[in-house]
């Protein structure tokens, strides 16, 4: 089973927006997809559909999959370790890694997306960040950024720390921020400093199809390649 870790340069920059669009695009191509978000905070059990796992479940067309997608759900809109503490729980990196590895061990889908919480360096436990979880899992990274003023610095910083820990970046997706500079202009500015990973621009539009990202994730065979198969 192919797997990607969906990481962000910060909080509320569009990780779930991008993940849902990729899920829909690949499902249209007949790929079987699943999503896993090991911990989520700011979760309202009275309105689960607006949460990150709720949106992922809708993209998967599996409305009953909330528990499978996010087994650790906390109400407070705080860092996961703080939200967990308010409910009497203590998050540990070993537990989060174990949850992810259990899901990775079930090769029942073509692709599994594991989505982090917050930014690359956001705390997940009292002593571990998203990056620590990413390193432990050692999966290719899909890095999602915003298009706000200052995002180029945040992207380059995130790339530096991700690569310094030996992780590979499959692609960078710049998700459009509201009331921000022009998305295309910001993307071109980033491309002047980062040329290694593909850069995809993602308008904040529910009709964005993520076709280009789907092509990177599961490249479609050319006519010549398909002829060789048959």
PDB file of C-alpha atoms in Angstrom:
ATOM      1  CA  UNK A   1       0.000   0.000   0.000  1.00  0.00           C
ATOM      2  CA  UNK A   2       1.327   3.406  -0.979  1.00  0.00           C
ATOM      3  CA  UNK A   3       1.337   5.992   1.837  1.00  0.00           C
ATOM      4  CA  UNK A   4       1.897   9.729   2.194  1.00  0.00           C
ATOM      5  CA  UNK A   5       2.163  11.951   5.247  1.00  0.00           C
ATOM      6  CA  UNK A   6       0.203  15.176   4.731  1.00  0.00           C
ATOM      7  CA  UNK A   7       2.098  17.855   6.652  1.00  0.00           C
ATOM      8  CA  UNK A   8       1.517  21.580   6.903  1.00  0.00           C
ATOM      9  CA  UNK A   9       3.652  24.651   7.354  1.00  0.00           C
ATOM     10  CA  UNK A  10       1.169  25.802   9.990  1.00  0.00           C
ATOM     11  CA  UNK A  11      -2.364  25.482  11.322  1.00  0.00           C
ATOM     12  CA  UNK A  12      -5.507  26.063   9.234  1.00  0.00           C
ATOM     13  CA  UNK A  13      -3.662  26.358   5.930  1.00  0.00           C
ATOM     14  CA  UNK A  14      -5.591  23.698   3.985  1.00  0.00           C
ATOM     15  CA  UNK A  15      -4.191  20.228   4.733  1.00  0.00           C
ATOM     16  CA  UNK A  16      -7.645  18.666   4.887  1.00  0.00           C
ATOM     17  CA  UNK A  17      -8.848  20.674   1.865  1.00  0.00           C
ATOM     18  CA  UNK A  18      -5.968  19.240  -0.164  1.00  0.00           C
ATOM     19  CA  UNK A  19      -6.342  15.711   1.223  1.00  0.00           C
ATOM     20  CA  UNK A  20     -10.076  15.650   0.437  1.00  0.00           C
ATOM     21  CA  UNK A  21      -9.513  16.918  -3.112  1.00  0.00           C
ATOM     22  CA  UNK A  22      -6.845  14.253  -3.706  1.00  0.00           C
ATOM     23  CA  UNK A  23      -9.145  11.551  -2.320  1.00  0.00           C
ATOM     24  CA  UNK A  24     -11.965  12.586  -4.657  1.00  0.00           C
ATOM     25  CA  UNK A  25      -9.690  12.818  -7.695  1.00  0.00           C
ATOM     26  CA  UNK A  26      -8.207   9.369  -7.150  1.00  0.00           C
ATOM     27  CA  UNK A  27     -11.559   7.751  -6.353  1.00  0.00           C
ATOM     28  CA  UNK A  28     -12.819   9.003  -9.721  1.00  0.00           C
ATOM     29  CA  UNK A  29      -9.933   7.072 -11.260  1.00  0.00           C
ATOM     30  CA  UNK A  30     -10.970   3.906  -9.483  1.00  0.00           C
ATOM     31  CA  UNK A  31      -8.255   3.979  -6.817  1.00  0.00           C
ATOM     32  CA  UNK A  32      -9.114   2.780  -3.300  1.00  0.00           C
ATOM     33  CA  UNK A  33      -8.097   5.404  -0.768  1.00  0.00           C
ATOM     34  CA  UNK A  34      -8.169   5.787   2.994  1.00  0.00           C
ATOM     35  CA  UNK A  35      -7.227   8.562   5.382  1.00  0.00           C
ATOM     36  CA  UNK A  36      -5.916   8.510   8.930  1.00  0.00           C
ATOM     37  CA  UNK A  37      -5.516  11.461  11.287  1.00  0.00           C
ATOM     38  CA  UNK A  38      -4.123   9.959  14.506  1.00  0.00           C
ATOM     39  CA  UNK A  39      -5.245  12.840  16.703  1.00  0.00           C
ATOM     40  CA  UNK A  40      -7.567  15.803  16.218  1.00  0.00           C
ATOM     41  CA  UNK A  41      -8.395  18.673  18.566  1.00  0.00           C
ATOM     42  CA  UNK A  42     -11.225  21.176  18.298  1.00  0.00           C
ATOM     43  CA  UNK A  43     -13.607  18.289  17.624  1.00  0.00           C
ATOM     44  CA  UNK A  44     -17.292  18.944  18.351  1.00  0.00           C
ATOM     45  CA  UNK A  45     -19.125  15.602  18.682  1.00  0.00           C
ATOM     46  CA  UNK A  46     -22.412  17.443  18.162  1.00  0.00           C
ATOM     47  CA  UNK A  47     -21.271  18.658  14.725  1.00  0.00           C
ATOM     48  CA  UNK A  48     -18.736  16.092  13.499  1.00  0.00           C
ATOM     49  CA  UNK A  49     -19.229  16.749   9.793  1.00  0.00           C
ATOM     50  CA  UNK A  50     -17.335  20.062   9.933  1.00  0.00           C
ATOM     51  CA  UNK A  51     -14.302  18.503  11.619  1.00  0.00           C
ATOM     52  CA  UNK A  52     -11.228  17.329   9.729  1.00  0.00           C
ATOM     53  CA  UNK A  53     -12.082  13.624  10.124  1.00  0.00           C
ATOM     54  CA  UNK A  54     -15.693  14.404   9.228  1.00  0.00           C
ATOM     55  CA  UNK A  55     -14.640  16.069   5.991  1.00  0.00           C
ATOM     56  CA  UNK A  56     -12.257  13.209   5.177  1.00  0.00           C
ATOM     57  CA  UNK A  57     -15.071  10.714   5.798  1.00  0.00           C
ATOM     58  CA  UNK A  58     -17.313  12.654   3.399  1.00  0.00           C
ATOM     59  CA  UNK A  59     -14.599  12.652   0.717  1.00  0.00           C
ATOM     60  CA  UNK A  60     -14.269   8.894   1.172  1.00  0.00           C
ATOM     61  CA  UNK A  61     -18.071   8.549   1.049  1.00  0.00           C
ATOM     62  CA  UNK A  62     -17.861   6.693   4.364  1.00  0.00           C
ATOM     63  CA  UNK A  63     -19.842   8.800   6.868  1.00  0.00           C
ATOM     64  CA  UNK A  64     -19.466   6.181   9.591  1.00  0.00           C
ATOM     65  CA  UNK A  65     -15.666   6.160   9.452  1.00  0.00           C
ATOM     66  CA  UNK A  66     -14.943   8.884  12.034  1.00  0.00           C
ATOM     67  CA  UNK A  67     -13.529   6.539  14.662  1.00  0.00           C
ATOM     68  CA  UNK A  68     -11.370   4.704  12.140  1.00  0.00           C
ATOM     69  CA  UNK A  69     -10.023   7.946  10.675  1.00  0.00           C
ATOM     70  CA  UNK A  70      -9.338   9.696  14.005  1.00  0.00           C
ATOM     71  CA  UNK A  71      -9.298   7.392  17.036  1.00  0.00           C
ATOM     72  CA  UNK A  72      -8.150  10.199  19.382  1.00  0.00           C
ATOM     73  CA  UNK A  73     -10.564  13.138  19.286  1.00  0.00           C
ATOM     74  CA  UNK A  74     -10.584  16.053  21.736  1.00  0.00           C
ATOM     75  CA  UNK A  75     -12.906  19.016  22.119  1.00  0.00           C
ATOM     76  CA  UNK A  76     -10.628  21.958  22.930  1.00  0.00           C
ATOM     77  CA  UNK A  77      -9.201  23.855  19.914  1.00  0.00           C
ATOM     78  CA  UNK A  78      -5.674  23.648  21.306  1.00  0.00           C
ATOM     79  CA  UNK A  79      -2.485  21.735  20.581  1.00  0.00           C
ATOM     80  CA  UNK A  80      -3.315  18.016  20.845  1.00  0.00           C
ATOM     81  CA  UNK A  81      -1.335  17.478  24.042  1.00  0.00           C
ATOM     82  CA  UNK A  82      -3.109  20.375  25.781  1.00  0.00           C
ATOM     83  CA  UNK A  83      -6.545  19.349  24.496  1.00  0.00           C
ATOM     84  CA  UNK A  84      -5.921  15.778  25.665  1.00  0.00           C
ATOM     85  CA  UNK A  85      -4.795  16.928  29.106  1.00  0.00           C
ATOM     86  CA  UNK A  86      -8.082  18.793  29.610  1.00  0.00           C
ATOM     87  CA  UNK A  87      -9.863  15.443  29.180  1.00  0.00           C
ATOM     88  CA  UNK A  88      -7.496  13.567  31.479  1.00  0.00           C
ATOM     89  CA  UNK A  89      -5.416  11.950  28.731  1.00  0.00           C
ATOM     90  CA  UNK A  90      -1.665  12.042  28.147  1.00  0.00           C
ATOM     91  CA  UNK A  91      -0.510  11.650  24.566  1.00  0.00           C
ATOM     92  CA  UNK A  92       2.727   9.790  23.885  1.00  0.00           C
ATOM     93  CA  UNK A  93       4.700   9.567  20.670  1.00  0.00           C
ATOM     94  CA  UNK A  94       4.902   5.782  20.988  1.00  0.00           C
ATOM     95  CA  UNK A  95       1.107   5.533  21.090  1.00  0.00           C
ATOM     96  CA  UNK A  96       0.659   7.795  18.055  1.00  0.00           C
ATOM     97  CA  UNK A  97       3.322   5.926  16.094  1.00  0.00           C
ATOM     98  CA  UNK A  98       1.715   2.623  17.084  1.00  0.00           C
ATOM     99  CA  UNK A  99      -1.706   3.786  15.914  1.00  0.00           C
ATOM    100  CA  UNK A 100      -0.254   4.800  12.534  1.00  0.00           C
ATOM    101  CA  UNK A 101       1.738   1.601  12.145  1.00  0.00           C
ATOM    102  CA  UNK A 102      -1.329  -0.505  12.912  1.00  0.00           C
ATOM    103  CA  UNK A 103      -3.165   1.252  10.076  1.00  0.00           C
ATOM    104  CA  UNK A 104      -0.181   0.983   7.736  1.00  0.00           C
ATOM    105  CA  UNK A 105      -0.010  -2.746   8.405  1.00  0.00           C
ATOM    106  CA  UNK A 106      -3.429  -3.273   6.795  1.00  0.00           C
ATOM    107  CA  UNK A 107      -2.750  -3.214   3.025  1.00  0.00           C
ATOM    108  CA  UNK A 108      -6.408  -2.932   2.071  1.00  0.00           C
ATOM    109  CA  UNK A 109      -6.203   0.256   0.000  1.00  0.00           C
ATOM    110  CA  UNK A 110      -4.108   1.586  -2.895  1.00  0.00           C
ATOM    111  CA  UNK A 111      -3.198   4.725  -0.941  1.00  0.00           C
ATOM    112  CA  UNK A 112      -3.270   5.762   2.706  1.00  0.00           C
ATOM    113  CA  UNK A 113      -3.006   9.443   3.621  1.00  0.00           C
ATOM    114  CA  UNK A 114      -1.830  10.162   7.161  1.00  0.00           C
ATOM    115  CA  UNK A 115      -2.578  13.752   8.117  1.00  0.00           C
ATOM    116  CA  UNK A 116      -0.743  15.570  10.879  1.00  0.00           C
ATOM    117  CA  UNK A 117      -2.172  18.157  13.258  1.00  0.00           C
ATOM    118  CA  UNK A 118      -0.975  21.725  12.863  1.00  0.00           C
ATOM    119  CA  UNK A 119       2.413  22.547  11.387  1.00  0.00           C
ATOM    120  CA  UNK A 120       5.569  20.508  10.955  1.00  0.00           C
ATOM    121  CA  UNK A 121       6.981  21.707  14.275  1.00  0.00           C
ATOM    122  CA  UNK A 122       3.675  21.900  16.157  1.00  0.00           C
ATOM    123  CA  UNK A 123       3.633  19.953  19.462  1.00  0.00           C
ATOM    124  CA  UNK A 124       1.808  16.631  19.370  1.00  0.00           C
ATOM    125  CA  UNK A 125       2.790  15.486  22.852  1.00  0.00           C
ATOM    126  CA  UNK A 126       4.533  17.244  25.725  1.00  0.00           C
ATOM    127  CA  UNK A 127       7.914  16.310  24.242  1.00  0.00           C
ATOM    128  CA  UNK A 128       7.332  15.478  20.538  1.00  0.00           C
ATOM    129  CA  UNK A 129       6.336  17.443  17.448  1.00  0.00           C
ATOM    130  CA  UNK A 130       4.707  16.467  14.175  1.00  0.00           C
ATOM    131  CA  UNK A 131       8.209  16.149  12.757  1.00  0.00           C
ATOM    132  CA  UNK A 132       9.075  13.501  15.329  1.00  0.00           C
ATOM    133  CA  UNK A 133       6.036  11.498  14.229  1.00  0.00           C
ATOM    134  CA  UNK A 134       6.967  11.959  10.577  1.00  0.00           C
ATOM    135  CA  UNK A 135      10.521  10.746  11.187  1.00  0.00           C
ATOM    136  CA  UNK A 136       9.297   7.710  13.115  1.00  0.00           C
ATOM    137  CA  UNK A 137       6.990   6.735  10.233  1.00  0.00           C
ATOM    138  CA  UNK A 138       9.528   7.605   7.510  1.00  0.00           C
ATOM    139  CA  UNK A 139       6.891   8.233   4.837  1.00  0.00           C
ATOM    140  CA  UNK A 140       7.130  10.545   1.808  1.00  0.00           C
ATOM    141  CA  UNK A 141       5.770  13.980   2.683  1.00  0.00           C
ATOM    142  CA  UNK A 142       3.090  15.987   0.931  1.00  0.00           C
ATOM    143  CA  UNK A 143       3.737  19.502   2.242  1.00  0.00           C
ATOM    144  CA  UNK A 144       0.783  21.906   2.277  1.00  0.00           C
ATOM    145  CA  UNK A 145       1.303  25.647   2.671  1.00  0.00           C
ATOM    146  CA  UNK A 146      -0.841  28.766   2.524  1.00  0.00           C
ATOM    147  CA  UNK A 147      -0.375  31.712   0.161  1.00  0.00           C
ATOM    148  CA  UNK A 148      -0.361  34.438   2.816  1.00  0.00           C
ATOM    149  CA  UNK A 149       2.365  37.082   3.117  1.00  0.00           C
ATOM    150  CA  UNK A 150       5.358  35.323   4.672  1.00  0.00           C
ATOM    151  CA  UNK A 151       4.494  31.841   3.463  1.00  0.00           C
ATOM    152  CA  UNK A 152       7.673  31.505   1.380  1.00  0.00           C
ATOM    153  CA  UNK A 153       9.776  31.785   4.524  1.00  0.00           C
ATOM    154  CA  UNK A 154       7.609  29.203   6.270  1.00  0.00           C
ATOM    155  CA  UNK A 155       7.797  26.771   3.345  1.00  0.00           C
ATOM    156  CA  UNK A 156      11.563  27.048   3.005  1.00  0.00           C
ATOM    157  CA  UNK A 157      11.994  26.590   6.757  1.00  0.00           C
ATOM    158  CA  UNK A 158       9.749  23.530   6.759  1.00  0.00           C
ATOM    159  CA  UNK A 159      11.596  22.022   3.789  1.00  0.00           C
ATOM    160  CA  UNK A 160      14.925  22.589   5.515  1.00  0.00           C
ATOM    161  CA  UNK A 161      13.943  20.746   8.690  1.00  0.00           C
ATOM    162  CA  UNK A 162      12.074  17.953   6.851  1.00  0.00           C
ATOM    163  CA  UNK A 163      15.009  17.211   4.564  1.00  0.00           C
ATOM    164  CA  UNK A 164      17.549  17.556   7.361  1.00  0.00           C
ATOM    165  CA  UNK A 165      15.847  14.592   9.037  1.00  0.00           C
ATOM    166  CA  UNK A 166      16.180  12.432   5.925  1.00  0.00           C
ATOM    167  CA  UNK A 167      12.573  12.651   4.691  1.00  0.00           C
ATOM    168  CA  UNK A 168      11.595  13.082   1.048  1.00  0.00           C
ATOM    169  CA  UNK A 169       9.048  15.610  -0.205  1.00  0.00           C
ATOM    170  CA  UNK A 170       6.737  14.269  -2.912  1.00  0.00           C
ATOM    171  CA  UNK A 171       5.182  17.657  -3.676  1.00  0.00           C
ATOM    172  CA  UNK A 172       4.370  21.064  -2.253  1.00  0.00           C
ATOM    173  CA  UNK A 173       0.779  22.248  -2.505  1.00  0.00           C
ATOM    174  CA  UNK A 174       0.161  25.953  -1.990  1.00  0.00           C
ATOM    175  CA  UNK A 175      -3.424  26.267  -0.777  1.00  0.00           C
ATOM    176  CA  UNK A 176      -4.919  29.688  -1.362  1.00  0.00           C
ATOM    177  CA  UNK A 177      -5.276  31.806   1.774  1.00  0.00           C
ATOM    178  CA  UNK A 178      -8.161  34.236   2.042  1.00  0.00           C
ATOM    179  CA  UNK A 179      -7.375  37.974   1.751  1.00  0.00           C
ATOM    180  CA  UNK A 180      -3.820  37.097   0.690  1.00  0.00           C
ATOM    181  CA  UNK A 181      -1.487  38.135  -2.147  1.00  0.00           C
ATOM    182  CA  UNK A 182      -2.087  36.669  -5.593  1.00  0.00           C
ATOM    183  CA  UNK A 183      -1.776  32.863  -5.484  1.00  0.00           C
ATOM    184  CA  UNK A 184       0.094  32.569  -8.789  1.00  0.00           C
ATOM    185  CA  UNK A 185       2.490  35.368  -7.943  1.00  0.00           C
ATOM    186  CA  UNK A 186       3.291  33.808  -4.572  1.00  0.00           C
ATOM    187  CA  UNK A 187       3.833  30.427  -6.206  1.00  0.00           C
ATOM    188  CA  UNK A 188       6.251  31.912  -8.735  1.00  0.00           C
ATOM    189  CA  UNK A 189       8.182  33.583  -5.940  1.00  0.00           C
ATOM    190  CA  UNK A 190       8.532  30.274  -4.089  1.00  0.00           C
ATOM    191  CA  UNK A 191       9.667  28.519  -7.269  1.00  0.00           C
ATOM    192  CA  UNK A 192      12.610  30.939  -7.435  1.00  0.00           C
ATOM    193  CA  UNK A 193      13.944  29.414  -4.205  1.00  0.00           C
ATOM    194  CA  UNK A 194      12.703  25.796  -4.388  1.00  0.00           C
ATOM    195  CA  UNK A 195      13.124  23.761  -7.559  1.00  0.00           C
ATOM    196  CA  UNK A 196      13.410  20.178  -6.278  1.00  0.00           C
ATOM    197  CA  UNK A 197       9.821  19.296  -5.421  1.00  0.00           C
ATOM    198  CA  UNK A 198       6.838  19.797  -7.744  1.00  0.00           C
ATOM    199  CA  UNK A 199       4.730  22.825  -6.771  1.00  0.00           C
ATOM    200  CA  UNK A 200       0.963  22.712  -7.217  1.00  0.00           C
ATOM    201  CA  UNK A 201      -1.388  25.654  -6.674  1.00  0.00           C
ATOM    202  CA  UNK A 202      -4.706  24.881  -4.997  1.00  0.00           C
ATOM    203  CA  UNK A 203      -7.453  27.524  -5.101  1.00  0.00           C
ATOM    204  CA  UNK A 204      -9.776  27.539  -2.075  1.00  0.00           C
ATOM    205  CA  UNK A 205     -12.580  26.268  -4.222  1.00  0.00           C
ATOM    206  CA  UNK A 206     -14.566  23.095  -3.622  1.00  0.00           C
ATOM    207  CA  UNK A 207     -14.418  22.410  -7.365  1.00  0.00           C
ATOM    208  CA  UNK A 208     -10.608  22.172  -7.374  1.00  0.00           C
ATOM    209  CA  UNK A 209     -10.013  18.669  -8.717  1.00  0.00           C
ATOM    210  CA  UNK A 210      -6.404  18.001  -7.625  1.00  0.00           C
ATOM    211  CA  UNK A 211      -5.830  16.364 -11.024  1.00  0.00           C
ATOM    212  CA  UNK A 212      -2.183  17.414 -11.189  1.00  0.00           C
ATOM    213  CA  UNK A 213      -1.596  16.117  -7.671  1.00  0.00           C
ATOM    214  CA  UNK A 214      -3.336  12.849  -8.530  1.00  0.00           C
ATOM    215  CA  UNK A 215      -1.017  12.483 -11.541  1.00  0.00           C
ATOM    216  CA  UNK A 216       1.987  12.784  -9.224  1.00  0.00           C
ATOM    217  CA  UNK A 217       0.565  10.355  -6.683  1.00  0.00           C
ATOM    218  CA  UNK A 218      -0.528   7.695  -9.170  1.00  0.00           C
ATOM    219  CA  UNK A 219       0.952   8.488 -12.604  1.00  0.00           C
ATOM    220  CA  UNK A 220      -1.308   7.309 -15.396  1.00  0.00           C
ATOM    221  CA  UNK A 221       0.242   5.099 -18.044  1.00  0.00           C
ATOM    222  CA  UNK A 222       0.926   6.688 -21.414  1.00  0.00           C
ATOM    223  CA  UNK A 223      -0.645   5.148 -24.529  1.00  0.00           C
ATOM    224  CA  UNK A 224       2.658   3.453 -25.378  1.00  0.00           C
ATOM    225  CA  UNK A 225       3.004   2.029 -21.856  1.00  0.00           C
ATOM    226  CA  UNK A 226      -0.608   0.823 -21.876  1.00  0.00           C
ATOM    227  CA  UNK A 227      -0.031  -0.893 -25.219  1.00  0.00           C
ATOM    228  CA  UNK A 228       2.928  -2.762 -23.765  1.00  0.00           C
ATOM    229  CA  UNK A 229       0.757  -4.009 -20.905  1.00  0.00           C
ATOM    230  CA  UNK A 230      -1.884  -5.343 -23.298  1.00  0.00           C
TER     231      UNK A 230
END
